[in-house]
Short mmCIF file of C-alpha atoms in Angstrom, two decimals:
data_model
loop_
_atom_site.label_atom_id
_atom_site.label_comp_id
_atom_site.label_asym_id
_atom_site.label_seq_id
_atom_site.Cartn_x
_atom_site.Cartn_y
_atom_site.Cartn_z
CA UNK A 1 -20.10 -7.40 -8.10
CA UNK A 2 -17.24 -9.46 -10.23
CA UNK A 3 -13.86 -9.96 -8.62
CA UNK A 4 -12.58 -7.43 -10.56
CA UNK A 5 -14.74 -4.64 -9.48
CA UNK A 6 -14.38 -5.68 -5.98
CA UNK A 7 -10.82 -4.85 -5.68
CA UNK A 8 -10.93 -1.67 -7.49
CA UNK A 9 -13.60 -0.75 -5.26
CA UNK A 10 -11.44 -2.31 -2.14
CA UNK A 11 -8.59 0.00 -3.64
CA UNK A 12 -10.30 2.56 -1.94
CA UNK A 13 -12.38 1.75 0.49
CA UNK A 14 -11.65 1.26 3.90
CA UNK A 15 -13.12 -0.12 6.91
CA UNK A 16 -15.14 2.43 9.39
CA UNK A 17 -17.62 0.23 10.79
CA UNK A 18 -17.61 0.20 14.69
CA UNK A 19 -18.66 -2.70 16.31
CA UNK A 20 -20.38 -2.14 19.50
CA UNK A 21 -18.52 -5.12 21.33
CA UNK A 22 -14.89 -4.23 19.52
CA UNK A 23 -12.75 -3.60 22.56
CA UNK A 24 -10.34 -0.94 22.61
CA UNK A 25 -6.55 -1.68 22.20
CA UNK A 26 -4.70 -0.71 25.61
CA UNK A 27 -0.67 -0.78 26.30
CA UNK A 28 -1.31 -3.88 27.80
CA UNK A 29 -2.69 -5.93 24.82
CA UNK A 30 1.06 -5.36 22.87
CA UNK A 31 2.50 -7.93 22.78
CA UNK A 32 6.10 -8.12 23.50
CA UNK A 33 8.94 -10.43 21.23
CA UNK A 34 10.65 -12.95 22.97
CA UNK A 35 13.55 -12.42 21.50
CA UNK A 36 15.23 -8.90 21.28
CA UNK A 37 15.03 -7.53 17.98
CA UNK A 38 18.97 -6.31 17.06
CA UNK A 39 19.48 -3.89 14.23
CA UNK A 40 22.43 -2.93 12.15
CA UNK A 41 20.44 0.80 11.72
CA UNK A 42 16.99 2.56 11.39
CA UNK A 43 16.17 5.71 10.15
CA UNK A 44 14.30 7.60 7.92
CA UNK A 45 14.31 9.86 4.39
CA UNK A 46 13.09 11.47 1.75
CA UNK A 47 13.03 10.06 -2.25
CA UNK A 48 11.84 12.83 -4.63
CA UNK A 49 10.13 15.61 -4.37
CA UNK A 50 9.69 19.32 -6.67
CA UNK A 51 9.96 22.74 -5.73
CA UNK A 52 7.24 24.73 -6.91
CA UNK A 53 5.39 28.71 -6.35
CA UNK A 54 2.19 29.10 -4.36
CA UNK A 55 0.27 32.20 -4.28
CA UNK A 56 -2.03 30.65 -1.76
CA UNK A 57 -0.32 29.16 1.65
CA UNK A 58 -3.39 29.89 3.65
CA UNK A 59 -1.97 32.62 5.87
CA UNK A 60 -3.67 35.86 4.73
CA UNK A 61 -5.31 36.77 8.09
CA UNK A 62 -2.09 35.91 10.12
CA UNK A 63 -0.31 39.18 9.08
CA UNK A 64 -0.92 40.21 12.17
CA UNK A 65 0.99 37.66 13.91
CA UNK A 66 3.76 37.32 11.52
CA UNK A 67 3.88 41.06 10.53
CA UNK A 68 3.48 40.05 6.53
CA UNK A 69 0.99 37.26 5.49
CA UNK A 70 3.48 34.44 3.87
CA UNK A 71 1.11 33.64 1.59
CA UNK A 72 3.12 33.28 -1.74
CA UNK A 73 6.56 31.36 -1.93
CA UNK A 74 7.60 27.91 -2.54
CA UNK A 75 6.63 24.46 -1.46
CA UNK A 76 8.40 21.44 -1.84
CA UNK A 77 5.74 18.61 -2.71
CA UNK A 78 6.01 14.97 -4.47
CA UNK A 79 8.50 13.74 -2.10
CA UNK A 80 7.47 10.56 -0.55
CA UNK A 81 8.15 9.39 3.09
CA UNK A 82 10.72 6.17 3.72
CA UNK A 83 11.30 4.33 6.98
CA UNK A 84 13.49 1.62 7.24
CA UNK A 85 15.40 -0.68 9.74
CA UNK A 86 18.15 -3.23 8.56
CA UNK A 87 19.17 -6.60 10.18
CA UNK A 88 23.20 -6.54 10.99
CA UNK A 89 23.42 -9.27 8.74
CA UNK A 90 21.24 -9.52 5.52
CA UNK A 91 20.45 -13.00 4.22
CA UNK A 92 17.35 -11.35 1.59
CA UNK A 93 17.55 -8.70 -1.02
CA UNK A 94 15.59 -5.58 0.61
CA UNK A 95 12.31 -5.05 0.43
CA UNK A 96 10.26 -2.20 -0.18
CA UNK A 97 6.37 -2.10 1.43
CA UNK A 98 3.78 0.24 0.02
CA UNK A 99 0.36 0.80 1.69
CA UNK A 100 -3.20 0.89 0.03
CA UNK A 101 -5.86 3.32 -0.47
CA UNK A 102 -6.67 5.83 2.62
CA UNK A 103 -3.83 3.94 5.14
CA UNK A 104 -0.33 5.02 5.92
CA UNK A 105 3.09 2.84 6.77
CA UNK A 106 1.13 1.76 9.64
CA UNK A 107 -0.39 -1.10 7.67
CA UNK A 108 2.79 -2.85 8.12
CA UNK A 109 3.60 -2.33 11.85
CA UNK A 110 1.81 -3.63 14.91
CA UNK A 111 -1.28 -5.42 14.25
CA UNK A 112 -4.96 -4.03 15.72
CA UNK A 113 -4.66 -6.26 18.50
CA UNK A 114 -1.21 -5.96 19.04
CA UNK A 115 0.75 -8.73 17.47
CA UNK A 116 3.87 -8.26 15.26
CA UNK A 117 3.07 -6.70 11.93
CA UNK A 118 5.64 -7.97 9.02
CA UNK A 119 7.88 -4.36 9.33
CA UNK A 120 9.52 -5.94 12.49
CA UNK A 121 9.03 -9.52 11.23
CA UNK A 122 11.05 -9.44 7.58
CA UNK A 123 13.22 -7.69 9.47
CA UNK A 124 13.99 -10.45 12.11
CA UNK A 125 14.23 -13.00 9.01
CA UNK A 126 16.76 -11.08 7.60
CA UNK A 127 15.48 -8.52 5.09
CA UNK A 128 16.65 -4.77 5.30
CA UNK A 129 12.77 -3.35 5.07
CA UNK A 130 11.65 0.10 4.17
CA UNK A 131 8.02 1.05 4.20
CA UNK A 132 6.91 4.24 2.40
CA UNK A 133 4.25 6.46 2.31
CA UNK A 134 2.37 7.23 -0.85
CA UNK A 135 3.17 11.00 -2.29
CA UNK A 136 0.32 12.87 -0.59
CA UNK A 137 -0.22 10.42 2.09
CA UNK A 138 0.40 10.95 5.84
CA UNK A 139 4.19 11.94 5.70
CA UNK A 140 4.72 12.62 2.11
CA UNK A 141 2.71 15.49 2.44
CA UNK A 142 0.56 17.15 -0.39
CA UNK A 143 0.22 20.45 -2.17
CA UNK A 144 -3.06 22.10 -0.65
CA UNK A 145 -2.81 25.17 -3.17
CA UNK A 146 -5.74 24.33 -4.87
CA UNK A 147 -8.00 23.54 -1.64
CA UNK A 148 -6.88 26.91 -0.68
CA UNK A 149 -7.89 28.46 -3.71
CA UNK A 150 -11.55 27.25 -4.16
CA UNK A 151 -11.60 28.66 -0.38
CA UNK A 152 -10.75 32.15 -1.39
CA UNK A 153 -13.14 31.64 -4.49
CA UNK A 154 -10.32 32.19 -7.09
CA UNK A 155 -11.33 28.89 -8.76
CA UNK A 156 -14.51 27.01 -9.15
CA UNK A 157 -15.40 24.14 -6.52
CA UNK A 158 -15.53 21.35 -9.50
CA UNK A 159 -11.97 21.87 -9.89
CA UNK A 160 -10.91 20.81 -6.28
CA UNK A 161 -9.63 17.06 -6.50
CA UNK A 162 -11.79 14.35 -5.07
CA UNK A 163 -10.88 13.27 -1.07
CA UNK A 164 -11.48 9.70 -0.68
CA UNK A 165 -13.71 8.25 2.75
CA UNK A 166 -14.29 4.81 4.15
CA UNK A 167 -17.87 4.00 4.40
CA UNK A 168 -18.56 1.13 6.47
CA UNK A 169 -21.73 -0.58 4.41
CA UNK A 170 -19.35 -0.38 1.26
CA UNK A 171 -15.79 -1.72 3.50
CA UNK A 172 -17.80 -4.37 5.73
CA UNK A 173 -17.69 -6.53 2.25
CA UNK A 174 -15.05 -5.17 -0.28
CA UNK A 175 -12.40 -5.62 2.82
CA UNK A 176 -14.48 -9.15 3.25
CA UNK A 177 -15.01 -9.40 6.85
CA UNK A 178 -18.28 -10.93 6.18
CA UNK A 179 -20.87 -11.35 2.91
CA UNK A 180 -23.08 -8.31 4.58
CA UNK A 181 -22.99 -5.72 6.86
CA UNK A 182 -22.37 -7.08 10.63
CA UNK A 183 -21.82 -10.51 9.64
CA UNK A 184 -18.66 -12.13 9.86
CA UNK A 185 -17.49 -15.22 7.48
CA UNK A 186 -17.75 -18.22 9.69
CA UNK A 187 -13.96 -18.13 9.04
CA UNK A 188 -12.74 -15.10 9.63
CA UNK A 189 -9.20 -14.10 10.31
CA UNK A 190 -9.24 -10.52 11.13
CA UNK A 191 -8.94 -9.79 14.47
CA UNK A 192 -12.52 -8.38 14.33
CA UNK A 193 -12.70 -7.81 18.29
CA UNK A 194 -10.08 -4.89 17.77
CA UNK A 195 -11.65 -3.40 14.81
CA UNK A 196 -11.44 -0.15 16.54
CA UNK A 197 -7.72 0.05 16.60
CA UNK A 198 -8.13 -0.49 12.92
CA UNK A 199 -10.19 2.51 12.14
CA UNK A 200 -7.66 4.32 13.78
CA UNK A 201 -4.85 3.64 10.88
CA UNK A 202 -7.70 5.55 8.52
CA UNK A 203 -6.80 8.38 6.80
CA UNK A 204 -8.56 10.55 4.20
CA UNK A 205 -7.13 9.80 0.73
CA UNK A 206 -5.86 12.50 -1.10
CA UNK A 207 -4.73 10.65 -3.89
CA UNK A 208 -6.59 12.85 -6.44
CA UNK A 209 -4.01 15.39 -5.72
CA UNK A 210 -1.32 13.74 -7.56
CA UNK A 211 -2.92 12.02 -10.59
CA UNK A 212 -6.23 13.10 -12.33
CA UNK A 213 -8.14 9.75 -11.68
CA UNK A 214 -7.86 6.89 -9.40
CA UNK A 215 -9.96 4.86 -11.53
CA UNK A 216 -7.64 5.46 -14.95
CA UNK A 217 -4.71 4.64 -12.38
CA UNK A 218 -5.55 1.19 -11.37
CA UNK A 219 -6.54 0.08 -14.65
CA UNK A 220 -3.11 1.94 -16.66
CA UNK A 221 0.33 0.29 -16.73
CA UNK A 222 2.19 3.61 -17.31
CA UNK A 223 1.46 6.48 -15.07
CA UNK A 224 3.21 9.90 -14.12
CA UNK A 225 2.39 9.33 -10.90
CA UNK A 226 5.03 10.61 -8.93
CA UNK A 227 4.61 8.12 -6.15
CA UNK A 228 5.47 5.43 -9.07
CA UNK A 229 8.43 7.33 -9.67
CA UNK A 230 9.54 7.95 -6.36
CA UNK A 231 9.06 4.19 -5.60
CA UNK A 232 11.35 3.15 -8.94
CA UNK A 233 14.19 5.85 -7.44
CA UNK A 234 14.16 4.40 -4.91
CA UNK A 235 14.82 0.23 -6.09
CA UNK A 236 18.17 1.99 -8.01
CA UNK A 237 19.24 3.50 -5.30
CA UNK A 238 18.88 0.93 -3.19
CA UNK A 239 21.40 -0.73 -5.66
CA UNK A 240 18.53 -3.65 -5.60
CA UNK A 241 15.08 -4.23 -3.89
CA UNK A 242 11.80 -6.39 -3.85
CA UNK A 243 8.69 -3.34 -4.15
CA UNK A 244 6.20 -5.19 -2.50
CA UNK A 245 2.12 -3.23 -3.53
CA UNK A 246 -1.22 -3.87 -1.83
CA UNK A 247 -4.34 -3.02 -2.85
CA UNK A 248 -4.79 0.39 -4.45
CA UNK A 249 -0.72 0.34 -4.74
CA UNK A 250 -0.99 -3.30 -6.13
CA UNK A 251 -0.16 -2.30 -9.58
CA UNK A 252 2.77 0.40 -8.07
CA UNK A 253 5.59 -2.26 -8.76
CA UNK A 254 4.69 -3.44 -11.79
CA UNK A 255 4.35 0.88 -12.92
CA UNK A 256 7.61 1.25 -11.71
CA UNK A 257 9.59 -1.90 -13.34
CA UNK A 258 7.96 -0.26 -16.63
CA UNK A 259 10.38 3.03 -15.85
CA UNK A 260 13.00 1.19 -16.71
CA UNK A 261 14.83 2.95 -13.91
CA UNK A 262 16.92 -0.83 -12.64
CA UNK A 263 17.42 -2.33 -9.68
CA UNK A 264 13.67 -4.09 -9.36
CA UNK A 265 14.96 -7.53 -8.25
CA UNK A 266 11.28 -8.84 -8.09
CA UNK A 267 7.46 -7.19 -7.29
CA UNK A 268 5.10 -8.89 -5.40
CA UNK A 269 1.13 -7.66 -5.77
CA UNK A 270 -1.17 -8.42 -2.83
CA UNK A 271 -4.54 -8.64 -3.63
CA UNK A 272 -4.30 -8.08 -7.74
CA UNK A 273 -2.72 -5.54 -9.36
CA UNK A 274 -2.53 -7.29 -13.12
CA UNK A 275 -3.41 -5.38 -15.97
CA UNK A 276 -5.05 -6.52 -19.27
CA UNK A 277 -3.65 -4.05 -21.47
CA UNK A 278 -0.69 -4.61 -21.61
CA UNK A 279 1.93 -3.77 -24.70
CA UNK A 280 4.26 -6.52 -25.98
CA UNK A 281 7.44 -4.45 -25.52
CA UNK A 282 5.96 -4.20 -21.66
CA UNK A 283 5.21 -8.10 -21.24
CA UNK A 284 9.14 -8.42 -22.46
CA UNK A 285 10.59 -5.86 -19.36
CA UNK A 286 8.37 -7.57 -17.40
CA UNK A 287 9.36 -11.00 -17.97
CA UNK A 288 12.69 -10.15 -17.15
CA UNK A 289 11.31 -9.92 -12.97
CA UNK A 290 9.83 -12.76 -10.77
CA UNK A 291 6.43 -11.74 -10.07
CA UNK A 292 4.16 -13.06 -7.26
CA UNK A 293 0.40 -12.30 -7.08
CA UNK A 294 -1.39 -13.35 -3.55
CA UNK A 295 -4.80 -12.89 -2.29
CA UNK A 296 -6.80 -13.72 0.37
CA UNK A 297 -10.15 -15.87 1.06
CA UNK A 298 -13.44 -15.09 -0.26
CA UNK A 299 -12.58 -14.37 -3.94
CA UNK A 300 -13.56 -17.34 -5.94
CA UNK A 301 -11.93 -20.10 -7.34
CA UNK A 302 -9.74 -18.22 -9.80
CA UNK A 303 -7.91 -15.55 -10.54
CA UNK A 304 -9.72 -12.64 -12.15
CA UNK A 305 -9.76 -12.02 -15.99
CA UNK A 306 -6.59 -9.25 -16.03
CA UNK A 307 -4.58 -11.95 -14.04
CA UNK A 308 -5.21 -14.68 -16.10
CA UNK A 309 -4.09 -13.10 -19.27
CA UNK A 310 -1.03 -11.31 -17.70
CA UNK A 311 0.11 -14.98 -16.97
CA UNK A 312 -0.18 -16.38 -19.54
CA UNK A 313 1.52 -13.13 -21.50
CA UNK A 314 4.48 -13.70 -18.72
CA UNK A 315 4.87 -17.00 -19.39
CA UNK A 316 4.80 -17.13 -22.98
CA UNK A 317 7.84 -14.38 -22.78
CA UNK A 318 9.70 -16.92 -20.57
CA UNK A 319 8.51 -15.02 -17.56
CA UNK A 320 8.05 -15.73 -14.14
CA UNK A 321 4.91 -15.37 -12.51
CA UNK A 322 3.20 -17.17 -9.57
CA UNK A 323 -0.19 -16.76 -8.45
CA UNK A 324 -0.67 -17.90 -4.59
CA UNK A 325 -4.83 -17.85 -3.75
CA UNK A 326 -4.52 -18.46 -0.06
CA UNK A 327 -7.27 -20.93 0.49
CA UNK A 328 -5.69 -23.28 -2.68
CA UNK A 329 -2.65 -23.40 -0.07
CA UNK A 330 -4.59 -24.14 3.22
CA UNK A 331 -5.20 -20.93 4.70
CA UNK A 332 -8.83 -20.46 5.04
CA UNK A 333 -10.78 -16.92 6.16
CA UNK A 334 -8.02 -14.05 5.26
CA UNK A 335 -9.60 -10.86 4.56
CA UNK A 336 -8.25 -8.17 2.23
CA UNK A 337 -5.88 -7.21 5.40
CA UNK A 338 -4.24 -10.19 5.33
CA UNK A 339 -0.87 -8.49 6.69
CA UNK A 340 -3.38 -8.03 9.76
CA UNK A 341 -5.04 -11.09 10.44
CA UNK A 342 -4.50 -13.61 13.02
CA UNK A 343 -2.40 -15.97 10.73
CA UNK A 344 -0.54 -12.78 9.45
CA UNK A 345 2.94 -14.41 9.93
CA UNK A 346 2.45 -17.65 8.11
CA UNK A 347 1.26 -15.93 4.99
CA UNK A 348 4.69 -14.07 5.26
CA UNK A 349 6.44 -16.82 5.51
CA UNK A 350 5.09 -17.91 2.18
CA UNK A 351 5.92 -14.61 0.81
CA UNK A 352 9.54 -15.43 2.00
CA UNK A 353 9.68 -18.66 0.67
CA UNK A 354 8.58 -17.21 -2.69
CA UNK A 355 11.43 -14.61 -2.53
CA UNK A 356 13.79 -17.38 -1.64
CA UNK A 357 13.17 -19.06 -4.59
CA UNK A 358 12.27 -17.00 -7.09
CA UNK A 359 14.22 -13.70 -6.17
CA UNK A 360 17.74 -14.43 -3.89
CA UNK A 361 18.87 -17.32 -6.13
CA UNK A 362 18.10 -15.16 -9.07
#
C-alpha cells in the first residue's frame, strides 16, 4: 500500500483491536494539572443547519402513546456541534479543531490514559479553542429519513448510505501501531496499554449521509459538504481563526478557505490533506494563507505525491507552506493519533511555534 492510499484508507478506519493485557482506564489514572486552568468563558453552539419535511420520523406504532403517530413534520439537520473555552487573556488567534473519520470532539480532550489532550492545553497557552463535530457526527446529529424509509420498504436497500466500521486487522496498521496485526513498532508512542479507552471514542461514521462519496471527498478540493460550510461560517464569524483538520477532515480547511467565506487566518492538515488537482485560480486563494502539513512516524522519507506538488504550486504563487514529518524533527514512533500519544504535548508545541510564526505575526 503507497502512502497515499494509506491515509485515505486511515481516513476511515479506526482502531477496534482489543488487546488482552490493555488495562482499563479508572478515575484514578486522570491525571490532574498542577496548575488551575482559569477561563475567561466556555460554552457551546450551533453553526448551520436546514429545516427540512420528513414523512418518516420512525414513530408509526407509538400512536398509542402519543395519541397521533408524529411521523411527518420537520427536522432541522446540517447543523454542526461547537464547544469552546477561551483563556481571559488571548495571546493566539483562535483555533478551530476538527476530528477524523468515525471519532467525535473527544479526539482532542483527555488522552486514553488520562493525560491532557491539546483542548485544555492550547487553551492554557493562550488560544481561545473550539472543537466541532462533523455534520452527522455525535452532536451534529443526522437526518435518519432515509434509514427509516428502506425500513418501511418505501425505497430499495441500495439506496441507504454506506455506515462506516473500524476493523481492527485493517486499523492495527493504517493507524500504525505496528507493521502487522499485534505487533507494535519498537518505537511506539501510543499509549498502547490503554487501547481500550481508545475504542471507546469510536463511533459509527455516518458520513455518507451528507455527501454521496467519501472517497470523491478526500480526493476533491470543492465540496458541498455542509460540514465544509459550516466550518468556513464559522472562521467569519469568529472575525478570524486557525481551522486545524486531521485525517479524514485533513482536507476540511483547505475546502473551506476555497469558499471564499474570510476570516481563515491559517489551516493546518495533520496527517495529509493536499490535493493534486488543484485549479490555478485555487493555488492563488490559497497562497494568500500559511499552511502547515504534519505527520507522524512510519510514513517514509517524503511527503506523498499530492503534497509535493501542492508545494511546490504554493510556493511558486508566493505561498506559504511548511511540511513538518515528525521523525525529520526528532520525534520518533508517533502513530496516526499523534494528538494521543505519549509525546502529545511537544508535537503541539511545534504546532504553536508554527502558528507563532507563520500565523500571529501575519
Amino acid at each position: 500500500m503507497n502512502t497515499l492510499s494509506l491515509m485515505r484508507s486511515a481516513a476511515f478506519i479506526t482502531l477496534m483491536f482489543a488487546s488482552a493485557s490493555a488495562s482499563a482506564q479508572a478515575l484514578s489514572d486522570l491525571k490532574p494539572s498542577a496548575e488551575p486552568l482559569v477561563l475567561q468563558s466556555q460554552g457551546s453552539f450551533f453553526v448551520g443547519g436546514r429545516t427540512v419535511e420528513t414523512e418518516n420520523a420512525g414513530w408509526s406504532d407509538m400512536k398509542a402513546i402519543f395519541g397521533e403517530p408524529f411521523e411527518a413534520g420537520k427536522v432541522l439537520i446540517d447543523q454542526m456541534y461547537v464547544q469552546f473555552q477561551t483563556p481571559p487573556k488571548p495571546t493566539h488567534t483562535p483555533i478551530v479543531f476538527m476530528h477524523g473519520g468515525l471519532l467525535s470532539s473527544k479526539q482532542w480532550e483527555t488522552t486514553p490514559d488520562g493525560r491532557m489532550g491539546w483542548y485544555e492545553y492550547f487553551t492554557r497557552q493562550g488560544f481561545p479553542t473550539y472543537m466541532a463535530e462533523q455534520t452527522g457526527r455525535a452532536r451534529s446529529g443526522f437526518n435518519a429519513t432515509i434509514f427509516n424509509q428502506v425500513r418501511d420498504l418505501k425505497i430499495a436497500p441500495s439506496e441507504q448510505p454506506r455506515v462506516y466500521l473500524g476493523t481492527s486487522n485493517m486499523a492495527w496498521k493504517v493507524f500504525r501501531f505496528g507493521p502487522k496485526m499485534d505487533e507494535a513498532y519498537p518505537v511506539q508512542q501510543f499509549p498502547l496499554d490503554h487501547v481500550d479507552e481508545f475504542y471507546k471514542q469510536v463511533i459509527p461514521d455516518m458520513f455518507e449521509t451528507q455527501v454521496p462519496s467519501l472517497l470523491d471527498e478526500l480526493i476533491s478540493p470543492e465540496t458541498k459538504n455542509p460540514t465544509v460550510d459550516n466550518f468556513a461560517d464559522l472562521a467569519h464569524e469568529l472575525g478570524g481563526a486557525i481551522l486545524l483538520g486531521h485525517s479524514q477532515s485533513a482536507g476540511f480547511p483547505t475546502q473551506a478557505v476555497l469558499k471564499a467565506k474570510g476570516g481563515i487566518k491559517g489551516i493546518i492538515q495533520l496527517e495529509t490533506g493536499c490535493f493534486s488537482n488543484l485549479t490555478d485560480d485555487q493555488v492563488k486563494t490559497l497562497a494568500k494563507v500559511p499552511i502547515l502539513v504534519m505527520v507522524g512516524d512510519y510514513l517514509g522519507e517524503h511527503p506523498d505525491a499530492a503534497c509535493v506538488k501542492e508545494m511546490d504550486q504554493i510556493k511558486a504563487a508566493g505561498g506559504d507552506m511548511t511540511f513538518i514529518s515528525l521523525p525529520d524533527v526528532g520525534m520518533k514512533g508517533n502513530s496516526h493519533m499523534f494528538m494521543q500519544d505519549k509525546n502529545n504535548l511537544e508535537v503541539a508545541d511545534l504546532i504553536i511555534k508554527w502558528v507563532s510564526e507563520h500565523v500571529d505575526k501575519k
